[in-house]
Coordinates of C-alpha atoms in Angstrom, one line a residue:
X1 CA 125.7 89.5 129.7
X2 CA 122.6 91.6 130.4
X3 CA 123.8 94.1 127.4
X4 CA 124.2 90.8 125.0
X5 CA 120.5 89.5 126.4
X6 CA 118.9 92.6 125.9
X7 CA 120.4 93.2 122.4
X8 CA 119.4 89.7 121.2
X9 CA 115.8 90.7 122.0
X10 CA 115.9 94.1 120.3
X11 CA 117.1 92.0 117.0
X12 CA 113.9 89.6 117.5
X13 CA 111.8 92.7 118.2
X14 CA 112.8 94.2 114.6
X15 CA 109.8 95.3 113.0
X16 CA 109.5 95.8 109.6
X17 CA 107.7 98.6 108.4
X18 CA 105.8 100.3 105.4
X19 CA 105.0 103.2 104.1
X20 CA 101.9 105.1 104.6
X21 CA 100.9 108.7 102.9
X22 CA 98.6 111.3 104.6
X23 CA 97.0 114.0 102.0
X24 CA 97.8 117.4 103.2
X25 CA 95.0 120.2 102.2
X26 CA 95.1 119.8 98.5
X27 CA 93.2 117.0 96.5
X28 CA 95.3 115.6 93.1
X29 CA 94.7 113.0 90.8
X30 CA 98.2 111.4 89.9
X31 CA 100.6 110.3 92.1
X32 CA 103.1 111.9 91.8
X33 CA 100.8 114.9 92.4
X34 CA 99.8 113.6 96.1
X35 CA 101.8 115.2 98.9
X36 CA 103.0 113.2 101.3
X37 CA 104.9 112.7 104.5
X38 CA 106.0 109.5 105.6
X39 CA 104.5 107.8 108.4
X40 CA 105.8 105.0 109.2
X41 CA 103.4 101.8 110.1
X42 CA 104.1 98.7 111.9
X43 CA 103.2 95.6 109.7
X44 CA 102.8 93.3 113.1
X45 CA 100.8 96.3 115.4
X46 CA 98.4 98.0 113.4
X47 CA 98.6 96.6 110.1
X48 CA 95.2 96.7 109.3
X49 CA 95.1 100.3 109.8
X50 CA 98.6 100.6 107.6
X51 CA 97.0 98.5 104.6
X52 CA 93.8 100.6 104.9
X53 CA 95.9 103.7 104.6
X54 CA 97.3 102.3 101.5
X55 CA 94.3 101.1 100.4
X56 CA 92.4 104.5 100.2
X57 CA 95.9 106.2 99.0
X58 CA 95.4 104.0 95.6
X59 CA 91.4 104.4 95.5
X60 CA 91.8 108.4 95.7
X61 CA 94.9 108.3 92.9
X62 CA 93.1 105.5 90.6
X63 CA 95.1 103.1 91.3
X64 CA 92.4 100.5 91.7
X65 CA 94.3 97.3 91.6
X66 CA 96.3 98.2 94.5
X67 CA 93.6 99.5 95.9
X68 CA 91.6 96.2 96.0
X69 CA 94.0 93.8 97.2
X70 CA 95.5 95.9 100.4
X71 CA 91.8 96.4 101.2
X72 CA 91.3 92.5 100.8
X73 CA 94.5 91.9 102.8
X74 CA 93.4 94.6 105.8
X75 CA 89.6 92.7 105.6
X76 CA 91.5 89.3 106.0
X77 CA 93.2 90.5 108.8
X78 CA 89.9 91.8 110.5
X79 CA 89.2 95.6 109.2
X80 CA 85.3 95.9 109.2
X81 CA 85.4 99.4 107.7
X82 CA 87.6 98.4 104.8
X83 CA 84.7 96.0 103.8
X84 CA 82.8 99.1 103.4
X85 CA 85.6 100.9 101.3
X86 CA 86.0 98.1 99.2
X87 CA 82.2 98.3 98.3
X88 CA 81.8 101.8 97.5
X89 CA 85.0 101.6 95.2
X90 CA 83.0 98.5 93.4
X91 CA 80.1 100.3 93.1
X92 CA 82.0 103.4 91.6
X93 CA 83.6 100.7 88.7
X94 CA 80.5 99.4 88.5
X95 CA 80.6 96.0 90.1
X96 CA 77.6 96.1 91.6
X97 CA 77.4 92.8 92.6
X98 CA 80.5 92.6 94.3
X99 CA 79.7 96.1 95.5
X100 CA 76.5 94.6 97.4
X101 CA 78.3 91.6 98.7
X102 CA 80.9 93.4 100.6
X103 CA 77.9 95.6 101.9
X104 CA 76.1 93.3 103.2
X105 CA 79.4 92.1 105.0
X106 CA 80.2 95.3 106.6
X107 CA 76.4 95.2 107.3
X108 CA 76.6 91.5 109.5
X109 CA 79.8 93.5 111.6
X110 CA 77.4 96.8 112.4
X111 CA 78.6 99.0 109.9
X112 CA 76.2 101.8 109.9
X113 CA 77.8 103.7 107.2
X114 CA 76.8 100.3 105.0
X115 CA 73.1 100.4 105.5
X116 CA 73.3 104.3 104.1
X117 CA 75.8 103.0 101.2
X118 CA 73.4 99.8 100.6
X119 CA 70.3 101.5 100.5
X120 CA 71.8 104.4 98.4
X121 CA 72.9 101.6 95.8
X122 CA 70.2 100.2 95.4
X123 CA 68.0 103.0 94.9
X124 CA 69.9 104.3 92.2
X125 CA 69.3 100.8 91.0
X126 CA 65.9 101.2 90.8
X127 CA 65.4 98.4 93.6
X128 CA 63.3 101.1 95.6
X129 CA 62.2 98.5 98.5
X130 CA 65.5 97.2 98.9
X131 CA 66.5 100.8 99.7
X132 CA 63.9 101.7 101.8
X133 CA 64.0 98.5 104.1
X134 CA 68.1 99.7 104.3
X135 CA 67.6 103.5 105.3
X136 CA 64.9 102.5 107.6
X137 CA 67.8 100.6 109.3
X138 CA 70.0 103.3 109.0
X139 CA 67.8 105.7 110.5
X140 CA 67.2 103.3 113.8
X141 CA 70.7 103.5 114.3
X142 CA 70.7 107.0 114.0
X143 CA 72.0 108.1 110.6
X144 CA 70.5 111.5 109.9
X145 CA 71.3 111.6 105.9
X146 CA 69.3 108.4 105.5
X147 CA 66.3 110.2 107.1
X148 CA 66.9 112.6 104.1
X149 CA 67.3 110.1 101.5
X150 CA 64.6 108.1 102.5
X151 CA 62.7 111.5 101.7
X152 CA 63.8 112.7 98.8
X153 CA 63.4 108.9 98.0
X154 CA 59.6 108.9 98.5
X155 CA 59.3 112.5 97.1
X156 CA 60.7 111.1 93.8
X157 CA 59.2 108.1 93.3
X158 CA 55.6 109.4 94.4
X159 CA 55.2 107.2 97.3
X160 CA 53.3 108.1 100.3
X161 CA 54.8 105.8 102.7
X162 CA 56.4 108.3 104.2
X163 CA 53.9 108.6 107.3
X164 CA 56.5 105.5 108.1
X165 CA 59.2 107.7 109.4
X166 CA 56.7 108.9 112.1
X167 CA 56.8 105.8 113.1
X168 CA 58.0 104.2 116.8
X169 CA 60.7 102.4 115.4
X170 CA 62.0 105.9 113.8
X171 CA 61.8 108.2 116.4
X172 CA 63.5 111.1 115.0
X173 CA 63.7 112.7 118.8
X174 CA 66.3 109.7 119.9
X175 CA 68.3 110.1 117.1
X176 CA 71.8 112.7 116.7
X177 CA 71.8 115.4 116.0
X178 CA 74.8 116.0 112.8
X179 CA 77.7 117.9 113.2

């Protein structure tokens, strides 16, 4: 009887699974060009990470459709960071709007990588103080390459604002150092 219990709850425990693909040291464009291994994901543990995985794997072979809705389906399911992926690969087809919307999401659930993304969009936008007021957020949480941006930004544009980094609230001492 225990055998026949036991097996019962194996058969409920199935899990179904997908398909994820690693890239291994070599960067192509097609797919059938990528090489892969499989790795298989749970759908009920993990799946955000799985459809993340997926998600990227069609963003880095083109395939942006796919691309977009496993993103959307990992964000539904509580994936801050895909918020942020699904922005940047907006921004790169040129849906800035929709590019800036999922920004400012990943932005609302601390997504530092955001405020660099954000403020890097709009300053190639031309929206300069939109930029700055997103790098200077940045930079309090410690991102190094907005400190950069933020002055190569000034440098370009001709503004001498940039006695604002010394500032207290940017206190390049606290911040990492990058690896």
């Amino acid at each position: 009887e225990e055998k026949k219990r036991r097996k019962k709850e194996k058969k409920k425990k199935k899990k179904e699974f997908i398909f994820s693909s690693r890239r291994r040291n070599t960067r192509y464009i097609s797919v059938t060009g990528v090489q892969t291994c499989a790795l298989p994901i749970s759908i009920k543990k993990g799946a955000n990470k799985a459809l993340f995985n997926l998600a990227n794997m069609y963003r880095e072979t083109g395939r942006t459709e796919e691309a977009e809705k496993y993103n959307l389906q990992a964000i539904e399911k509580g994936d801050a960071e895909a918020l942020n992926n699904l922005a940047v690969m907006y921004y790169e087809l040129g849906r800035t709007e929709e590019a800036e919307k999922y920004n400012l999401q990943a932005i609302e659930k601390g997504d530092v990588k955001a405020l660099f993304n954000l403020a890097v969009m709009y300053y190639e936008l031309g929206r300069t103080e939109e930029a700055e007021k997103y790098y200077l957020q940045a930079i309090e949480k410690g991102d190094v390459k907005a400190l950069f941006n933020l002055a190569v930004m000034y440098k370009e544009t001709g503004d001498r604002k940039s006695t604002r980094l010394n500032s207290s609230h940017t206190d390049i001492s606290r911040m990492p150092s990058s690896a």
